[in-house]
PDB file of C-alpha atoms in Angstrom:
ATOM      1  CA  MET A   1       0.000   0.000   0.000  1.00 65.00           C
ATOM      2  CA  HIS A   2       1.454   3.361  -1.029  1.00 83.00           C
ATOM      3  CA  ASP A   3       0.985   6.539   1.010  1.00 94.00           C
ATOM      4  CA  TYR A   4       0.492   8.578  -2.178  1.00 97.00           C
ATOM      5  CA  ASP A   5      -1.377   7.853  -5.389  1.00 97.00           C
ATOM      6  CA  LEU A   6       0.700  10.508  -7.145  1.00 98.00           C
ATOM      7  CA  LEU A   7       3.960  12.321  -6.483  1.00 98.00           C
ATOM      8  CA  VAL A   8       4.446  15.333  -8.738  1.00 98.00           C
ATOM      9  CA  VAL A   9       7.974  16.663  -9.215  1.00 98.00           C
ATOM     10  CA  GLY A  10       8.044  20.014 -10.922  1.00 97.00           C
ATOM     11  CA  SER A  11       7.494  23.734 -10.949  1.00 97.00           C
ATOM     12  CA  ALA A  12       5.456  26.073  -8.809  1.00 97.00           C
ATOM     13  CA  ASN A  13       4.818  29.558 -10.220  1.00 95.00           C
ATOM     14  CA  ALA A  14       2.718  32.599  -9.600  1.00 95.00           C
ATOM     15  CA  ASP A  15       0.640  33.168 -12.746  1.00 89.00           C
ATOM     16  CA  LEU A  16       0.329  36.859 -13.656  1.00 93.00           C
ATOM     17  CA  VAL A  17      -2.589  36.966 -16.092  1.00 89.00           C
ATOM     18  CA  THR A  18      -4.036  39.688 -18.283  1.00 93.00           C
ATOM     19  CA  VAL A  19      -6.772  39.403 -20.915  1.00 92.00           C
ATOM     20  CA  VAL A  20      -6.085  41.096 -24.274  1.00 94.00           C
ATOM     21  CA  GLU A  21      -8.148  41.696 -27.409  1.00 93.00           C
ATOM     22  CA  ARG A  22      -5.266  40.196 -29.358  1.00 89.00           C
ATOM     23  CA  ARG A  23      -1.742  39.130 -28.492  1.00 86.00           C
ATOM     24  CA  PRO A  24       0.952  41.650 -29.471  1.00 87.00           C
ATOM     25  CA  GLY A  25       3.272  41.208 -32.414  1.00 86.00           C
ATOM     26  CA  ALA A  26       6.987  42.035 -32.380  1.00 90.00           C
ATOM     27  CA  GLY A  27       7.553  45.605 -31.209  1.00 93.00           C
ATOM     28  CA  GLU A  28       3.866  46.148 -30.493  1.00 93.00           C
ATOM     29  CA  THR A  29       2.156  47.292 -27.286  1.00 94.00           C
ATOM     30  CA  VAL A  30      -1.448  46.362 -26.511  1.00 92.00           C
ATOM     31  CA  LEU A  31      -3.616  47.155 -23.504  1.00 95.00           C
ATOM     32  CA  GLY A  32      -4.816  44.357 -21.262  1.00 94.00           C
ATOM     33  CA  SER A  33      -7.212  43.910 -18.383  1.00 94.00           C
ATOM     34  CA  ASP A  34      -6.314  44.432 -14.735  1.00 94.00           C
ATOM     35  CA  LEU A  35      -3.588  41.998 -13.700  1.00 94.00           C
ATOM     36  CA  ALA A  36      -4.763  38.891 -11.855  1.00 90.00           C
ATOM     37  CA  VAL A  37      -2.380  36.765  -9.784  1.00 92.00           C
ATOM     38  CA  HIS A  38      -3.107  33.036  -9.517  1.00 90.00           C
ATOM     39  CA  PRO A  39      -1.190  30.052  -8.123  1.00 93.00           C
ATOM     40  CA  GLY A  40       0.249  28.040 -11.034  1.00 91.00           C
ATOM     41  CA  GLY A  41       3.277  26.242 -12.458  1.00 93.00           C
ATOM     42  CA  LYS A  42       2.987  22.886 -14.184  1.00 94.00           C
ATOM     43  CA  GLY A  43       4.045  20.894 -11.138  1.00 96.00           C
ATOM     44  CA  ALA A  44       1.804  22.661  -8.638  1.00 97.00           C
ATOM     45  CA  ASN A  45      -1.042  22.641 -11.165  1.00 96.00           C
ATOM     46  CA  GLN A  46      -0.824  18.878 -11.593  1.00 97.00           C
ATOM     47  CA  ALA A  47      -0.681  18.297  -7.856  1.00 97.00           C
ATOM     48  CA  VAL A  48      -3.705  20.498  -7.164  1.00 97.00           C
ATOM     49  CA  ALA A  49      -5.688  19.000 -10.056  1.00 96.00           C
ATOM     50  CA  ALA A  50      -5.066  15.452  -8.822  1.00 97.00           C
ATOM     51  CA  ALA A  51      -5.873  16.287  -5.206  1.00 97.00           C
ATOM     52  CA  ARG A  52      -9.075  18.066  -6.254  1.00 95.00           C
ATOM     53  CA  LEU A  53     -10.138  14.821  -7.962  1.00 96.00           C
ATOM     54  CA  GLY A  54      -9.487  12.837  -4.796  1.00 96.00           C
ATOM     55  CA  ALA A  55      -5.968  11.496  -5.341  1.00 97.00           C
ATOM     56  CA  ARG A  56      -3.601  11.309  -2.387  1.00 97.00           C
ATOM     57  CA  THR A  57      -0.984  13.691  -3.734  1.00 97.00           C
ATOM     58  CA  ALA A  58       2.413  15.081  -2.763  1.00 97.00           C
ATOM     59  CA  LEU A  59       4.575  17.678  -4.504  1.00 98.00           C
ATOM     60  CA  LEU A  60       8.354  17.979  -4.677  1.00 98.00           C
ATOM     61  CA  ALA A  61       9.127  21.556  -5.747  1.00 98.00           C
ATOM     62  CA  ARG A  62      10.899  24.738  -4.676  1.00 98.00           C
ATOM     63  CA  VAL A  63       9.380  28.164  -4.005  1.00 98.00           C
ATOM     64  CA  GLY A  64      10.794  31.424  -2.715  1.00 98.00           C
ATOM     65  CA  ASP A  65      10.379  32.777   0.796  1.00 97.00           C
ATOM     66  CA  ASP A  66       8.004  35.459  -0.489  1.00 97.00           C
ATOM     67  CA  GLY A  67       4.343  36.321  -1.017  1.00 96.00           C
ATOM     68  CA  HIS A  68       4.068  34.280  -4.195  1.00 97.00           C
ATOM     69  CA  GLY A  69       5.481  31.247  -2.398  1.00 97.00           C
ATOM     70  CA  ARG A  70       2.945  31.616   0.394  1.00 97.00           C
ATOM     71  CA  LEU A  71       0.146  31.939  -2.167  1.00 96.00           C
ATOM     72  CA  LEU A  72       1.209  28.626  -3.702  1.00 97.00           C
ATOM     73  CA  LEU A  73       1.515  26.810  -0.372  1.00 97.00           C
ATOM     74  CA  ASP A  74      -1.928  28.034   0.689  1.00 96.00           C
ATOM     75  CA  SER A  75      -3.461  26.812  -2.580  1.00 94.00           C
ATOM     76  CA  MET A  76      -1.858  23.387  -2.241  1.00 95.00           C
ATOM     77  CA  ARG A  77      -3.022  22.926   1.329  1.00 96.00           C
ATOM     78  CA  SER A  78      -6.570  24.014   0.560  1.00 95.00           C
ATOM     79  CA  ALA A  79      -6.753  21.482  -2.300  1.00 95.00           C
ATOM     80  CA  GLY A  80      -5.436  18.679  -0.108  1.00 96.00           C
ATOM     81  CA  VAL A  81      -1.897  18.384  -1.497  1.00 97.00           C
ATOM     82  CA  ASP A  82       0.713  17.252   1.027  1.00 97.00           C
ATOM     83  CA  PRO A  83       3.404  19.993   0.817  1.00 94.00           C
ATOM     84  CA  VAL A  84       5.986  17.955   2.734  1.00 94.00           C
ATOM     85  CA  GLY A  85       8.290  17.985  -0.305  1.00 96.00           C
ATOM     86  CA  VAL A  86       8.008  21.707  -1.049  1.00 97.00           C
ATOM     87  CA  LEU A  87      11.343  23.393  -0.337  1.00 97.00           C
ATOM     88  CA  VAL A  88      11.425  27.104   0.494  1.00 97.00           C
ATOM     89  CA  GLY A  89      14.173  29.577  -0.328  1.00 94.00           C
ATOM     90  CA  GLY A  90      17.194  29.895  -2.579  1.00 91.00           C
ATOM     91  CA  ALA A  91      15.595  32.262  -5.087  1.00 96.00           C
ATOM     92  CA  PRO A  92      12.328  34.138  -5.655  1.00 98.00           C
ATOM     93  CA  THR A  93       9.270  32.083  -6.576  1.00 98.00           C
ATOM     94  CA  GLY A  94       8.950  31.441 -10.312  1.00 97.00           C
ATOM     95  CA  VAL A  95       6.578  33.645 -12.274  1.00 96.00           C
ATOM     96  CA  ALA A  96       4.564  32.991 -15.455  1.00 89.00           C
ATOM     97  CA  LEU A  97       3.484  35.994 -17.519  1.00 92.00           C
ATOM     98  CA  ILE A  98       0.260  34.993 -19.314  1.00 87.00           C
ATOM     99  CA  THR A  99      -1.842  36.762 -21.933  1.00 90.00           C
ATOM    100  CA  VAL A 100      -5.274  35.339 -22.742  1.00 86.00           C
ATOM    101  CA  ASP A 101      -7.187  36.302 -25.900  1.00 88.00           C
ATOM    102  CA  PRO A 102     -10.996  36.359 -26.342  1.00 87.00           C
ATOM    103  CA  SER A 103     -11.034  32.765 -27.642  1.00 82.00           C
ATOM    104  CA  GLY A 104      -9.435  31.543 -24.411  1.00 76.00           C
ATOM    105  CA  ASP A 105      -6.068  30.738 -26.023  1.00 80.00           C
ATOM    106  CA  ASN A 106      -2.985  31.882 -24.140  1.00 80.00           C
ATOM    107  CA  SER A 107       0.672  32.769 -24.568  1.00 84.00           C
ATOM    108  CA  ILE A 108       3.055  32.245 -21.653  1.00 83.00           C
ATOM    109  CA  VAL A 109       6.556  33.409 -20.702  1.00 88.00           C
ATOM    110  CA  VAL A 110       8.075  31.780 -17.609  1.00 85.00           C
ATOM    111  CA  ALA A 111      10.747  33.274 -15.337  1.00 94.00           C
ATOM    112  CA  PRO A 112      11.876  30.081 -13.521  1.00 95.00           C
ATOM    113  CA  GLY A 113      13.195  31.582 -10.280  1.00 97.00           C
ATOM    114  CA  ALA A 114      13.304  28.931  -7.555  1.00 98.00           C
ATOM    115  CA  ASN A 115      12.235  26.206  -9.998  1.00 97.00           C
ATOM    116  CA  ALA A 116      15.684  26.328 -11.608  1.00 97.00           C
ATOM    117  CA  ARG A 117      17.194  25.584  -8.173  1.00 97.00           C
ATOM    118  CA  LEU A 118      15.406  22.248  -7.737  1.00 97.00           C
ATOM    119  CA  THR A 119      18.419  19.956  -7.981  1.00 97.00           C
ATOM    120  CA  PRO A 120      19.234  16.248  -8.307  1.00 98.00           C
ATOM    121  CA  GLN A 121      20.420  16.467  -4.690  1.00 98.00           C
ATOM    122  CA  ASP A 122      16.935  17.604  -3.668  1.00 98.00           C
ATOM    123  CA  VAL A 123      15.506  14.563  -5.445  1.00 98.00           C
ATOM    124  CA  LYS A 124      17.955  12.242  -3.705  1.00 97.00           C
ATOM    125  CA  ALA A 125      17.094  13.752  -0.324  1.00 97.00           C
ATOM    126  CA  ALA A 126      13.393  13.064  -0.972  1.00 97.00           C
ATOM    127  CA  GLY A 127      13.921   9.318  -1.431  1.00 96.00           C
ATOM    128  CA  ALA A 128      11.212   8.418   1.092  1.00 96.00           C
ATOM    129  CA  LEU A 129       8.605  10.269  -0.993  1.00 96.00           C
ATOM    130  CA  PHE A 130       9.476   8.208  -4.065  1.00 97.00           C
ATOM    131  CA  GLN A 131       9.259   4.954  -2.131  1.00 96.00           C
ATOM    132  CA  ALA A 132       5.793   5.947  -0.906  1.00 96.00           C
ATOM    133  CA  SER A 133       4.331   6.851  -4.329  1.00 97.00           C
ATOM    134  CA  GLN A 134       2.422   4.720  -6.833  1.00 96.00           C
ATOM    135  CA  VAL A 135       2.932   7.090  -9.785  1.00 98.00           C
ATOM    136  CA  VAL A 136       5.456   9.906 -10.324  1.00 98.00           C
ATOM    137  CA  SER A 137       4.766  12.742 -12.765  1.00 98.00           C
ATOM    138  CA  ALA A 138       7.199  15.377 -14.045  1.00 98.00           C
ATOM    139  CA  GLN A 139       7.468  18.226 -16.572  1.00 96.00           C
ATOM    140  CA  LEU A 140      10.352  20.336 -17.911  1.00 96.00           C
ATOM    141  CA  GLU A 141       9.934  23.622 -16.019  1.00 95.00           C
ATOM    142  CA  ILE A 142      12.697  22.246 -13.772  1.00 97.00           C
ATOM    143  CA  PRO A 143      16.232  21.318 -14.913  1.00 97.00           C
ATOM    144  CA  LEU A 144      16.505  18.274 -17.181  1.00 97.00           C
ATOM    145  CA  ASP A 145      19.205  16.717 -15.011  1.00 97.00           C
ATOM    146  CA  THR A 146      16.743  16.888 -12.103  1.00 98.00           C
ATOM    147  CA  VAL A 147      14.166  15.012 -14.201  1.00 98.00           C
ATOM    148  CA  ALA A 148      16.812  12.380 -14.957  1.00 98.00           C
ATOM    149  CA  ALA A 149      17.449  12.087 -11.216  1.00 98.00           C
ATOM    150  CA  VAL A 150      13.706  11.503 -10.721  1.00 98.00           C
ATOM    151  CA  VAL A 151      13.881   8.504 -13.057  1.00 97.00           C
ATOM    152  CA  ARG A 152      16.759   7.053 -11.020  1.00 97.00           C
ATOM    153  CA  ALA A 153      14.909   7.638  -7.727  1.00 97.00           C
ATOM    154  CA  MET A 154      11.765   5.737  -8.764  1.00 96.00           C
ATOM    155  CA  ALA A 155      10.692   2.859  -6.555  1.00 94.00           C
ATOM    156  CA  PRO A 156      10.445  -0.604  -8.180  1.00 94.00           C
ATOM    157  CA  GLY A 157       6.980  -1.090  -9.662  1.00 93.00           C
ATOM    158  CA  SER A 158       6.059   2.608  -9.710  1.00 96.00           C
ATOM    159  CA  ARG A 159       5.092   4.373 -12.939  1.00 97.00           C
ATOM    160  CA  PHE A 160       6.641   7.485 -14.522  1.00 98.00           C
ATOM    161  CA  VAL A 161       4.557  10.003 -16.482  1.00 98.00           C
ATOM    162  CA  LEU A 162       6.261  12.864 -18.331  1.00 98.00           C
ATOM    163  CA  ASN A 163       4.885  15.890 -20.149  1.00 97.00           C
ATOM    164  CA  PRO A 164       7.999  17.446 -21.763  1.00 97.00           C
ATOM    165  CA  SER A 165       6.807  21.043 -21.575  1.00 92.00           C
ATOM    166  CA  PRO A 166       8.443  23.350 -22.389  1.00 91.00           C
ATOM    167  CA  PRO A 167       9.777  20.807 -24.889  1.00 93.00           C
ATOM    168  CA  ALA A 168      13.407  19.776 -25.224  1.00 93.00           C
ATOM    169  CA  PRO A 169      15.248  16.773 -26.664  1.00 93.00           C
ATOM    170  CA  LEU A 170      15.168  13.997 -24.075  1.00 96.00           C
ATOM    171  CA  PRO A 171      17.982  11.622 -23.051  1.00 96.00           C
ATOM    172  CA  ALA A 172      17.427   7.918 -23.687  1.00 96.00           C
ATOM    173  CA  GLU A 173      17.333   7.204 -19.939  1.00 97.00           C
ATOM    174  CA  VAL A 174      14.326   9.490 -19.465  1.00 98.00           C
ATOM    175  CA  LEU A 175      12.517   8.349 -22.629  1.00 98.00           C
ATOM    176  CA  ALA A 176      12.829   4.693 -21.636  1.00 97.00           C
ATOM    177  CA  ALA A 177      11.098   5.357 -18.302  1.00 98.00           C
ATOM    178  CA  CYS A 178       8.062   7.206 -19.726  1.00 98.00           C
ATOM    179  CA  ASP A 179       4.788   5.317 -19.388  1.00 96.00           C
ATOM    180  CA  PRO A 180       3.351   7.406 -20.950  1.00 97.00           C
ATOM    181  CA  LEU A 181       5.127  10.288 -22.636  1.00 98.00           C
ATOM    182  CA  ILE A 182       2.424  12.964 -23.073  1.00 98.00           C
ATOM    183  CA  VAL A 183       2.930  15.499 -25.891  1.00 97.00           C
ATOM    184  CA  ASN A 184       1.020  17.880 -28.116  1.00 93.00           C
ATOM    185  CA  GLU A 185       1.988  18.417 -31.764  1.00 91.00           C
ATOM    186  CA  HIS A 186       4.617  21.065 -30.979  1.00 91.00           C
ATOM    187  CA  GLU A 187       6.187  18.972 -28.217  1.00 94.00           C
ATOM    188  CA  ALA A 188       6.217  15.892 -30.468  1.00 94.00           C
ATOM    189  CA  ARG A 189       8.119  17.870 -33.094  1.00 92.00           C
ATOM    190  CA  VAL A 190      10.820  18.933 -30.614  1.00 94.00           C
ATOM    191  CA  VAL A 191      11.186  15.488 -29.017  1.00 94.00           C
ATOM    192  CA  LEU A 192      11.469  13.863 -32.449  1.00 93.00           C
ATOM    193  CA  GLY A 193      13.895  16.522 -33.643  1.00 88.00           C
ATOM    194  CA  ALA A 194      11.994  16.830 -36.927  1.00 80.00           C
ATOM    195  CA  ASP A 195       8.758  18.079 -38.422  1.00 79.00           C
ATOM    196  CA  VAL A 196       5.837  15.778 -37.718  1.00 79.00           C
ATOM    197  CA  THR A 197       4.242  14.562 -40.920  1.00 83.00           C
ATOM    198  CA  GLY A 198       1.393  12.234 -41.762  1.00 87.00           C
ATOM    199  CA  GLU A 199      -1.292  11.365 -39.218  1.00 91.00           C
ATOM    200  CA  PRO A 200      -0.974  11.394 -35.402  1.00 91.00           C
ATOM    201  CA  GLU A 201      -0.709   7.611 -35.563  1.00 94.00           C
ATOM    202  CA  ASP A 202       2.526   8.109 -37.528  1.00 93.00           C
ATOM    203  CA  TRP A 203       3.850  10.548 -34.916  1.00 93.00           C
ATOM    204  CA  ALA A 204       3.068   8.014 -32.197  1.00 95.00           C
ATOM    205  CA  THR A 205       4.958   5.280 -34.041  1.00 95.00           C
ATOM    206  CA  ALA A 206       7.988   7.544 -34.391  1.00 94.00           C
ATOM    207  CA  LEU A 207       7.853   8.517 -30.729  1.00 96.00           C
ATOM    208  CA  LEU A 208       7.544   4.908 -29.548  1.00 97.00           C
ATOM    209  CA  ALA A 209      10.645   4.084 -31.586  1.00 95.00           C
ATOM    210  CA  LEU A 210      12.592   6.451 -29.324  1.00 96.00           C
ATOM    211  CA  GLY A 211      11.964   4.180 -26.348  1.00 97.00           C
ATOM    212  CA  PRO A 212       8.974   5.235 -24.203  1.00 98.00           C
ATOM    213  CA  ARG A 213       6.696   2.408 -23.089  1.00 97.00           C
ATOM    214  CA  SER A 214       3.581   4.321 -24.160  1.00 98.00           C
ATOM    215  CA  VAL A 215       2.658   7.651 -25.739  1.00 98.00           C
ATOM    216  CA  VAL A 216      -0.305  10.016 -25.477  1.00 97.00           C
ATOM    217  CA  ILE A 217      -0.677  12.771 -28.079  1.00 96.00           C
ATOM    218  CA  THR A 218      -3.148  15.527 -27.221  1.00 94.00           C
ATOM    219  CA  LEU A 219      -4.936  16.921 -30.264  1.00 91.00           C
ATOM    220  CA  GLY A 220      -6.945  19.854 -28.905  1.00 83.00           C
ATOM    221  CA  ALA A 221     -10.485  19.862 -30.256  1.00 80.00           C
ATOM    222  CA  GLU A 222      -9.784  16.492 -31.907  1.00 85.00           C
ATOM    223  CA  GLY A 223      -9.262  14.770 -28.561  1.00 88.00           C
ATOM    224  CA  ALA A 224      -6.211  12.573 -28.027  1.00 93.00           C
ATOM    225  CA  LEU A 225      -4.444   9.500 -29.332  1.00 95.00           C
ATOM    226  CA  VAL A 226      -2.938   6.812 -27.110  1.00 96.00           C
ATOM    227  CA  ALA A 227      -0.363   4.302 -28.262  1.00 96.00           C
ATOM    228  CA  ASP A 228       1.668   1.456 -26.807  1.00 95.00           C
ATOM    229  CA  GLY A 229       3.007  -1.892 -27.920  1.00 89.00           C
ATOM    230  CA  THR A 230      -0.523  -3.197 -28.548  1.00 90.00           C
ATOM    231  CA  GLY A 231      -1.551  -0.465 -31.003  1.00 92.00           C
ATOM    232  CA  THR A 232      -3.213   2.963 -31.089  1.00 94.00           C
ATOM    233  CA  HIS A 233      -6.590   4.279 -29.978  1.00 93.00           C
ATOM    234  CA  ARG A 234      -8.342   7.622 -30.558  1.00 95.00           C
ATOM    235  CA  VAL A 235      -9.998   9.318 -27.594  1.00 92.00           C
ATOM    236  CA  PRO A 236     -12.715  11.851 -28.529  1.00 90.00           C
ATOM    237  CA  SER A 237     -12.812  15.346 -27.085  1.00 83.00           C
ATOM    238  CA  VAL A 238     -15.612  16.739 -24.932  1.00 83.00           C
ATOM    239  CA  LYS A 239     -17.351  19.754 -26.469  1.00 82.00           C
ATOM    240  CA  VAL A 240     -17.456  22.768 -24.144  1.00 82.00           C
ATOM    241  CA  THR A 241     -17.225  26.539 -24.469  1.00 79.00           C
ATOM    242  CA  ALA A 242     -13.636  27.505 -23.647  1.00 79.00           C
ATOM    243  CA  VAL A 243     -13.119  30.485 -21.344  1.00 75.00           C
ATOM    244  CA  ASP A 244      -9.417  30.056 -20.487  1.00 72.00           C
ATOM    245  CA  THR A 245      -7.151  27.182 -21.544  1.00 74.00           C
ATOM    246  CA  THR A 246      -4.433  28.012 -18.980  1.00 72.00           C
ATOM    247  CA  GLY A 247      -3.431  24.857 -17.104  1.00 78.00           C
ATOM    248  CA  ALA A 248      -5.828  22.540 -18.943  1.00 87.00           C
ATOM    249  CA  GLY A 249      -2.991  20.324 -20.153  1.00 91.00           C
ATOM    250  CA  ASP A 250      -1.752  19.990 -16.575  1.00 94.00           C
ATOM    251  CA  ALA A 251      -5.215  18.891 -15.457  1.00 94.00           C
ATOM    252  CA  PHE A 252      -5.272  16.304 -18.257  1.00 95.00           C
ATOM    253  CA  THR A 253      -1.867  14.912 -17.258  1.00 96.00           C
ATOM    254  CA  ALA A 254      -2.732  14.757 -13.564  1.00 97.00           C
ATOM    255  CA  ALA A 255      -6.015  12.973 -14.171  1.00 97.00           C
ATOM    256  CA  LEU A 256      -4.389  10.497 -16.542  1.00 97.00           C
ATOM    257  CA  ALA A 257      -1.575   9.715 -14.109  1.00 97.00           C
ATOM    258  CA  TRP A 258      -3.986   9.188 -11.224  1.00 97.00           C
ATOM    259  CA  ARG A 259      -6.281   6.851 -13.148  1.00 96.00           C
ATOM    260  CA  LEU A 260      -3.342   4.829 -14.479  1.00 97.00           C
ATOM    261  CA  GLY A 261      -2.201   4.314 -10.907  1.00 95.00           C
ATOM    262  CA  ALA A 262      -5.697   3.105 -10.064  1.00 95.00           C
ATOM    263  CA  GLY A 263      -5.305   0.359 -12.680  1.00 95.00           C
ATOM    264  CA  GLU A 264      -7.261   1.779 -15.617  1.00 96.00           C
ATOM    265  CA  SER A 265      -6.160   1.145 -19.182  1.00 95.00           C
ATOM    266  CA  LEU A 266      -4.341   3.912 -21.017  1.00 96.00           C
ATOM    267  CA  ALA A 267      -7.372   4.571 -23.256  1.00 95.00           C
ATOM    268  CA  ASP A 268      -9.836   4.697 -20.351  1.00 95.00           C
ATOM    269  CA  ALA A 269      -7.553   6.926 -18.296  1.00 96.00           C
ATOM    270  CA  ALA A 270      -7.132   9.277 -21.268  1.00 95.00           C
ATOM    271  CA  ALA A 271     -10.898   9.436 -21.804  1.00 94.00           C
ATOM    272  CA  PHE A 272     -11.387  10.461 -18.167  1.00 95.00           C
ATOM    273  CA  ALA A 273      -8.519  12.951 -18.450  1.00 95.00           C
ATOM    274  CA  ALA A 274     -10.141  14.513 -21.530  1.00 93.00           C
ATOM    275  CA  ARG A 275     -13.258  15.214 -19.475  1.00 91.00           C
ATOM    276  CA  VAL A 276     -11.183  16.771 -16.703  1.00 93.00           C
ATOM    277  CA  GLY A 277      -9.338  18.989 -19.177  1.00 90.00           C
ATOM    278  CA  ALA A 278     -12.629  20.036 -20.767  1.00 88.00           C
ATOM    279  CA  ALA A 279     -14.092  21.001 -17.402  1.00 87.00           C
ATOM    280  CA  ALA A 280     -10.984  23.051 -16.607  1.00 87.00           C
ATOM    281  CA  VAL A 281     -11.257  25.295 -19.683  1.00 84.00           C
ATOM    282  CA  THR A 282     -14.776  26.420 -18.734  1.00 79.00           C
ATOM    283  CA  LYS A 283     -13.427  28.584 -15.881  1.00 84.00           C
ATOM    284  CA  GLU A 284     -10.754  31.268 -15.611  1.00 76.00           C
ATOM    285  CA  GLY A 285      -7.317  30.572 -14.162  1.00 74.00           C
ATOM    286  CA  ALA A 286      -5.417  27.339 -13.731  1.00 79.00           C
ATOM    287  CA  GLN A 287      -5.765  25.848 -10.250  1.00 87.00           C
ATOM    288  CA  ALA A 288      -9.011  27.693  -9.555  1.00 83.00           C
ATOM    289  CA  SER A 289     -10.564  26.007 -12.596  1.00 85.00           C
ATOM    290  CA  TYR A 290      -9.827  22.408 -11.654  1.00 91.00           C
ATOM    291  CA  PRO A 291     -12.901  20.237 -11.131  1.00 86.00           C
ATOM    292  CA  THR A 292     -13.871  17.690  -8.529  1.00 88.00           C
ATOM    293  CA  THR A 293     -14.826  14.191  -9.641  1.00 88.00           C
ATOM    294  CA  ALA A 294     -18.500  15.138  -9.208  1.00 86.00           C
ATOM    295  CA  GLU A 295     -18.077  18.134 -11.531  1.00 84.00           C
ATOM    296  CA  VAL A 296     -16.422  15.932 -14.145  1.00 87.00           C
ATOM    297  CA  ALA A 297     -19.311  13.473 -13.955  1.00 83.00           C
ATOM    298  CA  ALA A 298     -21.773  16.328 -14.503  1.00 81.00           C
ATOM    299  CA  LEU A 299     -20.295  17.233 -17.903  1.00 76.00           C
TER     300      LEU A 299
END
């Protein structure tokens, strides 16, 4: 019996959000709405999303000893995340600068801050958390060598889920541990080191050839595709009116990781995750938009 259904290792940011009529081009200034500050970061988002669904969740991350760090810790605790692995100090809390257009699409610039100071030594020191966790999820808003250390720290029989965002070429050691590797089209292109051509099934085949045990490709309004050694399967999207897509991919990843740890098939877990992601885009913000299991069922 594990103490945690999901251990998330990753970033924790303050999201500084403004709504614009259109996103600016090079050299252009546009006016936005009043600035809103929300708890965010891909790691903290995943942890909060999973806990909101009912997963026993812990987070290994680093925040600054500042107001943004306290905002993040308060959000985690209120959602039910165990913050035992959250380290404080070393640099200011990371910040994401987010513009949202009227369609709900967003553009994001991240200043990593304390996230860049989450080290392989921090991972090694948190060995007890890894031994206590059924599934471990990571992203790339922390150093890649720290993600590699996560793979080495995994307990026998636990499962590793990776969303390589922001995308970067991945070492073979990390690719081989992914079960699944979760990418969108842009991330698939970077991981493959080439333009993606053909159908998503072709992208999945190329990605599997790099070594991950399974792959999930998110396709926006077209849903998702899952692939492993037994073949591929399309997962339909859920039709909703999008208000803000910020953090929806993190909600999808968290839900998928949790349901895989509960023993669901990759296709079934992805179908549930698609509903969670759809529910998240119907509200503003990232963590504030994440649904409970009851809200997902009501879709």
